[in-house]
């Protein structure tokens, strides 16, 4: 692993620059080992987080990176999400156990993610009570946002660093400059993707 240089947010990123874990809102970047472990989890089974919406209850979701070459994929790199819900399953003797199931798979092409918001910047996250700003992040698209709550500040910061590197890989333009120029609250409509495939407002 390397410690890439801090990119200049006021200029276009040169394609020769390596992807950087830096984000304008992060004062301290997590250790490279933690970022690598988080990236491996995103590329593997996924990471279980909580998604928030304006007019819906928080939902447990699994967030995962899907490569364009994966079977059943859309042919382009995506971030996928699936809700998680408990289901009562009886066994042969009639005893009922609770099994955690995953809902339908939804994809957001990485190129559609404009930038990452850090903290409770969107309406959905600002409406949450008892959720610390330090564990929140949002993936902003032109259609809305996927508003997420991590399990700790370290996990949130590591996810922000991972997605910063991912956006450096897929965007030629400087998404950090777009982030820094965005008004408060974020330019995108605050919403979270619903199990039906659209947005929940």
XYZ file of N, CA and C in Angstrom:
603
model
N 0.834 -1.196 0.000
C 0.000 0.000 0.000
C 0.871 1.250 0.000
N 0.301 2.337 -0.532
C 1.059 3.567 -0.616
C 0.272 4.669 0.069
N 0.925 5.781 0.307
C 0.255 6.963 0.826
C 0.221 7.977 -0.294
N -0.900 8.004 -1.051
C -0.949 8.870 -2.234
C -0.948 10.340 -1.832
N -0.471 11.202 -2.723
C -0.447 12.634 -2.422
C -1.854 13.203 -2.343
N -2.002 14.278 -1.605
C -3.297 14.952 -1.504
C -3.606 15.615 -2.841
N -4.768 15.283 -3.444
C -5.077 15.884 -4.745
C -5.452 17.346 -4.601
N -5.226 18.099 -5.642
C -5.605 19.507 -5.663
C -7.055 19.608 -6.100
N -7.949 19.979 -5.176
C -9.383 19.970 -5.450
C -9.788 21.053 -6.433
N -8.917 22.037 -6.684
C -9.297 23.138 -7.558
C -8.977 22.855 -9.021
N -8.333 21.736 -9.299
C -7.978 21.421 -10.680
C -8.468 20.025 -11.036
N -8.479 19.749 -12.323
C -8.896 18.417 -12.758
C -7.846 17.401 -12.342
N -8.310 16.245 -11.933
C -7.386 15.182 -11.530
C -6.678 14.634 -12.764
N -5.375 14.556 -12.706
C -4.630 13.966 -13.817
C -4.804 12.453 -13.796
N -5.094 11.854 -14.958
C -5.314 10.405 -15.005
C -4.144 9.613 -14.439
N -2.923 10.207 -14.454
C -1.751 9.480 -13.972
C -1.714 9.399 -12.442
N -2.484 10.239 -11.774
C -2.495 10.206 -10.309
C -3.132 8.913 -9.820
N -2.553 8.281 -8.813
C -3.178 7.079 -8.257
C -4.432 7.442 -7.488
N -5.395 6.527 -7.385
C -6.592 6.793 -6.575
C -6.197 7.150 -5.146
N -6.855 8.155 -4.612
C -6.489 8.658 -3.282
C -7.615 8.425 -2.278
N -7.265 8.023 -1.034
C -8.278 7.857 0.008
C -8.677 9.170 0.662
N -8.096 10.283 0.193
C -8.385 11.588 0.794
C -9.796 12.053 0.438
N -10.450 12.684 1.411
C -11.740 13.344 1.193
C -11.675 14.672 1.929
N -12.173 15.765 1.319
C -12.068 17.084 1.958
C -12.640 17.142 3.378
N -13.627 16.280 3.678
C -14.276 16.332 4.994
C -13.577 15.466 6.048
N -12.629 14.637 5.621
C -11.929 13.767 6.573
C -10.642 14.448 7.039
N -10.568 14.710 8.343
C -9.366 15.336 8.889
C -8.230 14.324 8.999
N -8.588 13.074 9.258
C -7.587 12.025 9.407
C -8.020 10.800 8.608
N -7.147 10.331 7.749
C -7.433 9.153 6.927
C -7.155 7.904 7.760
N -8.046 6.912 7.730
C -7.790 5.661 8.467
C -6.501 4.989 7.979
N -5.919 4.137 8.815
C -4.707 3.404 8.395
C -4.953 2.604 7.115
N -3.904 2.484 6.299
C -4.017 1.746 5.029
C -4.559 0.338 5.220
N -4.156 -0.316 6.325
C -4.608 -1.683 6.584
C -6.123 -1.734 6.750
N -6.685 -0.755 7.468
C -8.139 -0.716 7.684
C -8.868 -0.455 6.367
N -8.331 0.475 5.563
C -8.944 0.771 4.267
C -8.922 -0.474 3.376
N -7.794 -1.189 3.377
C -7.676 -2.411 2.556
C -8.664 -3.472 3.018
N -8.837 -3.615 4.339
C -9.793 -4.595 4.863
C -11.230 -4.219 4.481
N -11.543 -2.920 4.552
C -12.890 -2.460 4.184
C -13.147 -2.692 2.705
N -12.143 -2.416 1.860
C -12.294 -2.637 0.422
C -12.510 -4.119 0.135
N -11.788 -4.980 0.846
C -11.947 -6.426 0.652
C -13.344 -6.872 1.051
N -13.904 -6.297 2.126
C -15.272 -6.632 2.546
C -16.287 -6.150 1.508
N -16.072 -4.939 0.959
C -16.976 -4.415 -0.073
C -16.960 -5.294 -1.315
N -15.781 -5.803 -1.667
C -15.653 -6.631 -2.866
C -16.042 -8.081 -2.609
N -16.168 -8.458 -1.340
C -16.516 -9.830 -0.993
C -17.989 -9.968 -0.670
N -18.277 -10.329 0.587
C -19.677 -10.563 0.984
C -20.477 -9.262 1.063
N -19.777 -8.146 1.297
C -20.453 -6.873 1.466
C -20.363 -6.407 2.917
N -20.889 -5.212 3.185
C -20.878 -4.625 4.522
C -22.304 -4.275 4.911
N -22.695 -4.678 6.117
C -24.060 -4.414 6.572
C -24.120 -3.047 7.250
N -24.974 -2.181 6.714
C -25.154 -0.830 7.217
C -26.640 -0.577 7.442
N -26.992 0.645 7.809
C -28.395 1.043 7.944
C -28.662 2.158 6.937
N -29.718 2.018 6.135
C -30.112 3.048 5.171
C -31.284 3.842 5.734
N -31.255 5.154 5.524
C -32.312 6.036 6.025
C -33.021 6.722 4.864
N -34.315 6.958 5.023
C -35.101 7.701 4.049
C -35.941 8.754 4.747
N -36.493 9.674 3.968
C -37.282 10.761 4.544
C -38.630 10.262 5.058
N -39.300 9.420 4.282
C -40.643 8.961 4.639
C -40.698 7.455 4.839
N -39.649 6.896 5.388
C -39.636 5.454 5.623
C -38.770 5.155 6.839
N -39.000 3.992 7.411
C -38.210 3.577 8.562
C -36.807 3.178 8.113
N -35.826 3.297 9.008
C -34.476 2.825 8.676
C -34.492 1.333 8.336
N -33.643 0.953 7.411
C -33.581 -0.448 6.982
C -32.138 -0.921 7.011
N -31.952 -2.177 7.452
C -30.625 -2.780 7.353
C -30.377 -3.158 5.898
N -29.225 -2.770 5.388
C -28.901 -3.078 3.993
C -27.477 -3.607 3.906
N -27.258 -4.426 2.886
C -25.916 -4.907 2.563
C -25.425 -4.125 1.349
N -24.271 -3.478 1.497
C -23.653 -2.699 0.425
C -22.452 -3.484 -0.095
N -22.350 -3.580 -1.419
C -21.273 -4.383 -2.004
C -20.845 -3.791 -3.342
N -19.585 -3.974 -3.685
C -19.096 -3.586 -5.008
C -19.234 -4.765 -5.954
N -19.755 -4.490 -7.149
C -19.905 -5.548 -8.156
C -19.081 -5.181 -9.376
N -18.198 -6.093 -9.747
C -17.337 -5.893 -10.907
C -18.145 -6.091 -12.191
N -17.719 -5.416 -13.254
C -18.465 -5.525 -14.523
C -18.412 -6.925 -15.111
N -17.452 -7.744 -14.670
C -17.314 -9.086 -15.242
C -18.102 -10.141 -14.469
N -18.727 -9.755 -13.344
C -19.436 -10.748 -12.530
C -20.661 -11.288 -13.250
N -20.919 -12.552 -13.033
C -22.102 -13.191 -13.620
C -23.354 -12.525 -13.066
N -24.291 -12.207 -13.951
C -25.519 -11.537 -13.523
C -25.355 -10.046 -13.354
N -24.155 -9.533 -13.645
C -23.894 -8.110 -13.513
C -24.467 -7.328 -14.683
N -24.314 -6.015 -14.615
C -24.896 -5.146 -15.638
C -23.889 -4.776 -16.714
N -22.666 -5.310 -16.636
C -21.658 -4.999 -17.625
C -20.846 -3.760 -17.289
N -21.148 -3.113 -16.173
C -20.359 -1.966 -15.720
C -20.216 -2.059 -14.204
N -19.127 -1.499 -13.647
C -18.947 -1.589 -12.197
C -20.051 -0.838 -11.455
N -20.575 -1.473 -10.409
C -21.697 -0.913 -9.668
C -21.479 -1.058 -8.168
N -22.198 -0.254 -7.406
C -22.378 -0.552 -5.995
C -23.781 -1.159 -5.893
N -23.900 -2.278 -5.229
C -25.206 -2.922 -5.088
C -25.671 -2.824 -3.648
N -26.989 -2.869 -3.464
C -27.530 -2.888 -2.108
C -28.725 -3.818 -2.049
N -28.859 -4.465 -0.915
C -29.978 -5.359 -0.640
C -30.446 -5.127 0.791
N -31.759 -5.055 0.975
C -32.270 -4.962 2.340
C -32.108 -6.312 3.024
N -32.039 -6.290 4.339
C -31.994 -7.517 5.140
C -33.210 -7.521 6.054
N -33.882 -8.650 6.110
C -35.082 -8.718 6.951
C -35.191 -10.106 7.575
N -35.792 -10.187 8.776
C -35.946 -11.492 9.431
C -37.156 -12.243 8.877
N -37.043 -13.546 8.754
C -38.179 -14.384 8.326
C -38.298 -15.571 9.272
N -39.514 -15.840 9.683
C -39.771 -16.979 10.578
C -39.869 -18.240 9.734
N -39.012 -19.194 10.017
C -38.958 -20.430 9.229
C -39.170 -21.625 10.162
N -40.285 -22.379 9.989
C -40.496 -23.571 10.832
C -39.667 -24.740 10.313
N -39.186 -25.564 11.233
C -38.475 -26.768 10.804
C -39.441 -27.956 10.819
N -38.930 -29.171 10.589
C -39.807 -30.344 10.455
C -40.550 -30.657 11.740
N -39.982 -30.288 12.872
C -40.654 -30.582 14.143
C -41.597 -29.460 14.572
N -41.724 -28.439 13.720
C -42.670 -27.362 14.030
C -42.059 -26.201 14.791
N -40.801 -26.319 15.181
C -40.149 -25.209 15.871
C -39.813 -24.109 14.867
N -40.030 -22.876 15.303
C -39.810 -21.732 14.408
C -38.478 -21.061 14.749
N -37.667 -20.846 13.753
C -36.437 -20.079 13.954
C -36.453 -18.859 13.039
N -35.717 -17.837 13.456
C -35.636 -16.597 12.681
C -34.413 -16.668 11.771
N -34.647 -16.494 10.480
C -33.571 -16.514 9.494
C -33.487 -15.134 8.855
N -32.277 -14.588 8.753
C -32.095 -13.292 8.109
C -31.985 -13.487 6.605
N -32.888 -12.846 5.877
C -32.942 -12.972 4.425
C -32.481 -11.661 3.787
N -32.053 -11.747 2.537
C -31.718 -10.547 1.767
C -32.777 -10.326 0.697
N -33.152 -9.058 0.498
C -34.152 -8.712 -0.506
C -33.557 -8.650 -1.902
N -34.319 -8.043 -2.830
C -33.886 -7.941 -4.224
C -32.585 -7.150 -4.328
N -31.800 -7.495 -5.343
C -30.529 -6.823 -5.584
C -30.773 -5.580 -6.435
N -30.252 -4.442 -5.962
C -30.365 -3.182 -6.702
C -28.969 -2.660 -6.998
N -28.805 -2.066 -8.179
C -27.491 -1.604 -8.616
C -27.478 -0.101 -8.862
N -26.372 0.531 -8.485
C -26.127 1.927 -8.828
C -24.788 1.958 -9.564
N -24.780 2.239 -10.873
C -23.503 2.317 -11.591
C -22.582 3.336 -10.918
N -21.316 2.952 -10.753
C -20.376 3.834 -10.053
C -20.245 5.186 -10.741
N -20.379 5.213 -12.063
C -20.253 6.481 -12.787
C -21.389 7.448 -12.462
N -22.496 6.916 -11.921
C -23.622 7.790 -11.569
C -23.455 8.446 -10.194
N -22.468 7.982 -9.423
C -22.229 8.593 -8.112
C -21.400 9.854 -8.314
N -21.974 11.008 -7.952
C -21.305 12.288 -8.161
C -20.195 12.510 -7.145
N -20.500 12.270 -5.886
C -19.520 12.424 -4.814
C -20.076 11.816 -3.535
N -19.265 11.826 -2.485
C -19.663 11.272 -1.190
C -19.844 12.418 -0.211
N -20.995 12.468 0.437
C -21.210 13.418 1.520
C -20.810 12.749 2.827
N -20.217 13.496 3.725
C -19.751 12.968 5.004
C -20.525 13.643 6.125
N -21.135 12.839 6.998
C -21.948 13.383 8.077
C -23.418 13.441 7.697
N -24.201 14.130 8.524
C -25.655 14.213 8.317
C -25.969 15.448 7.473
N -25.664 15.336 6.163
C -25.826 16.483 5.267
C -27.153 16.468 4.514
N -27.727 15.287 4.320
C -28.963 15.195 3.550
C -30.170 15.243 4.480
N -31.320 15.514 3.897
C -32.541 15.653 4.692
C -32.855 14.380 5.476
N -32.702 13.246 4.819
C -33.028 11.978 5.485
C -32.182 11.782 6.733
N -30.894 12.101 6.665
C -30.022 11.911 7.812
C -30.220 13.004 8.864
N -30.560 14.205 8.414
C -30.814 15.280 9.372
C -32.064 15.004 10.206
N -32.973 14.200 9.673
C -34.207 13.862 10.399
C -33.986 12.756 11.428
N -32.851 12.079 11.370
C -32.619 10.974 12.299
C -32.364 11.501 13.705
N -32.825 10.750 14.694
C -32.598 11.109 16.096
C -31.781 10.003 16.752
N -30.822 10.410 17.556
C -29.994 9.434 18.244
C -28.936 8.805 17.374
N -28.717 9.352 16.178
C -27.672 8.846 15.281
C -26.586 9.904 15.188
N -25.355 9.529 15.501
C -24.249 10.482 15.515
C -23.854 10.894 14.097
N -23.502 12.161 13.944
C -23.016 12.678 12.672
C -21.791 11.900 12.204
N -20.985 11.434 13.161
C -19.700 10.802 12.865
C -19.821 9.427 12.214
N -21.025 8.838 12.174
C -21.175 7.506 11.569
C -21.966 7.558 10.258
N -22.258 8.764 9.748
C -23.135 8.899 8.577
C -22.367 9.283 7.318
N -22.852 8.780 6.191
C -22.338 9.164 4.877
C -23.447 8.998 3.856
N -23.313 9.679 2.726
C -24.293 9.565 1.649
C -23.571 9.445 0.316
N -24.112 8.591 -0.555
C -23.636 8.506 -1.928
C -24.600 9.320 -2.780
N -24.115 10.404 -3.372
C -24.961 11.334 -4.111
C -24.977 10.989 -5.595
N -26.182 10.870 -6.163
C -26.345 10.692 -7.603
C -27.212 11.836 -8.109
N -27.398 11.902 -9.426
C -28.254 12.953 -9.989
C -29.713 12.732 -9.620
N -30.063 11.505 -9.254
C -31.458 11.180 -8.943
C -31.771 11.230 -7.453
N -30.772 11.331 -6.622
C -31.022 11.323 -5.188
C -29.803 10.816 -4.444
N -30.019 10.339 -3.234
C -28.882 9.898 -2.424
C -29.197 8.590 -1.727
N -28.154 7.817 -1.510
C -28.245 6.620 -0.684
C -27.614 7.004 0.645
N -28.458 7.159 1.672
C -28.049 7.737 2.956
C -27.802 6.620 3.960
N -26.555 6.513 4.415
C -26.125 5.342 5.159
C -25.583 5.678 6.539
N -25.776 4.742 7.442
C -25.250 4.830 8.808
C -24.320 3.650 9.030
N -23.066 3.940 9.341
C -22.091 2.885 9.610
C -22.166 2.459 11.070
N -21.386 1.449 11.415
C -21.415 0.917 12.779
C -20.460 1.645 13.723
N -19.556 2.454 13.151
C -18.607 3.207 13.973
C -18.035 4.326 13.115
N -17.369 5.289 13.758
C -16.724 6.369 13.014
C -15.599 5.821 12.144
N -14.828 4.877 12.677
C -13.732 4.301 11.903
C -14.250 3.610 10.646
N -15.357 2.857 10.775
C -15.932 2.195 9.600
C -16.437 3.231 8.608
N -17.098 4.288 9.112
C -17.590 5.346 8.213
C -16.431 5.992 7.468
N -15.375 6.383 8.201
C -14.239 7.037 7.560
C -13.570 6.117 6.551
N -13.489 4.843 6.878
C -12.871 3.882 5.968
C -13.717 3.700 4.706
N -15.031 3.675 4.862
C -15.921 3.593 3.699
C -15.776 4.836 2.820
N -15.690 6.005 3.443
C -15.505 7.248 2.683
C -14.197 7.190 1.905
N -13.130 6.709 2.531
C -11.848 6.594 1.839
C -11.909 5.588 0.685
N -12.589 4.469 0.914
C -12.739 3.469 -0.153
C -13.500 4.046 -1.337
N -14.628 4.698 -1.061
C -15.418 5.258 -2.164
C -14.697 6.431 -2.821
N -13.852 7.148 -2.080
C -13.046 8.209 -2.692
C -12.098 7.617 -3.727
N -11.451 6.502 -3.376
C -10.548 5.836 -4.314
C -11.317 5.282 -5.518
N -12.505 4.745 -5.246
C -13.326 4.186 -6.320
C -13.750 5.277 -7.298
N -14.180 6.436 -6.782
C -14.598 7.534 -7.661
C -13.409 8.078 -8.453
N -12.219 8.102 -7.844
C -11.024 8.497 -8.600
C -10.811 7.571 -9.792
N -11.133 6.299 -9.614
C -10.957 5.305 -10.672
C -11.944 5.494 -11.824
N -13.187 5.874 -11.505
C -14.234 5.886 -12.535
C -14.506 7.271 -13.124
N -14.094 8.340 -12.421
C -14.373 9.693 -12.920
C -13.097 10.349 -13.433
N -13.179 10.933 -14.611
C -12.056 11.717 -15.117
C -12.068 13.111 -14.505
N -13.275 13.647 -14.269
C -13.368 14.985 -13.691
C -13.088 14.927 -12.189
N -12.831 16.073 -11.603
C -12.483 16.149 -10.192
C -13.760 16.221 -9.359
N -14.176 15.073 -8.847
C -15.412 15.037 -8.058
C -15.242 15.767 -6.734
N -14.012 15.887 -6.229
C -13.800 16.606 -4.958
C -14.134 18.088 -5.112
N -13.813 18.654 -6.277
C -14.149 20.047 -6.528
C -15.664 20.226 -6.565
N -16.368 19.253 -7.146
C -17.828 19.295 -7.170
C -18.391 19.232 -5.752
N -17.799 18.366 -4.923
C -18.227 18.257 -3.528
C -18.041 19.587 -2.801
N -16.868 20.185 -2.965
C -16.565 21.411 -2.236
C -17.401 22.588 -2.725
N -17.879 22.521 -3.985
C -18.700 23.597 -4.530
C -20.183 23.399 -4.243
N -20.556 22.240 -3.711
C -21.976 21.952 -3.487
C -22.504 22.767 -2.308
N -23.742 23.274 -2.432
C -24.320 24.063 -1.339
C -24.739 23.173 -0.187
N -25.072 23.777 0.923
C -25.623 23.051 2.072
C -27.121 23.319 2.107
N -27.988 22.315 2.230
C -27.667 20.898 2.158
C -27.337 20.486 0.728
N -27.048 19.223 0.538
C -26.561 18.736 -0.749
C -27.541 19.035 -1.881
N -26.980 19.180 -3.076
C -27.777 19.545 -4.242
C -28.765 18.451 -4.615
N -28.444 17.222 -4.344
C -29.333 16.122 -4.731
C -30.499 16.015 -3.762
N -31.623 15.527 -4.267
C -32.763 15.273 -3.398
C -32.395 14.218 -2.375
N -32.773 14.443 -1.135
C -32.452 13.477 -0.089
C -33.442 12.329 -0.168
N -32.945 11.175 -0.394
C -33.815 10.015 -0.516
C -32.966 8.769 -0.366
N -33.644 7.664 -0.148
C -32.901 6.403 -0.136
C -33.601 5.456 -1.102
N -32.858 4.569 -1.688
C -33.410 3.662 -2.679
C -34.319 2.658 -1.992
N -35.513 2.445 -2.544
C -36.442 1.537 -1.867
C -36.403 0.144 -2.482
N -36.968 -0.847 -1.778
C -36.900 -2.230 -2.275
C -37.594 -2.411 -3.615
N -38.460 -1.481 -4.000
C -39.158 -1.621 -5.274
C -38.340 -1.152 -6.460
N -37.171 -0.598 -6.176
C -36.289 -0.227 -7.262
C -36.226 1.269 -7.512
N -37.059 2.058 -6.851
C -36.998 3.504 -7.041
C -36.378 4.169 -5.842
N -36.823 5.378 -5.568
C -36.352 6.088 -4.386
C -37.494 6.188 -3.376
N -37.151 6.190 -2.106
C -38.125 6.447 -1.054
C -37.915 7.869 -0.582
N -38.928 8.695 -0.638
C -38.787 10.075 -0.230
C -39.482 10.295 1.093
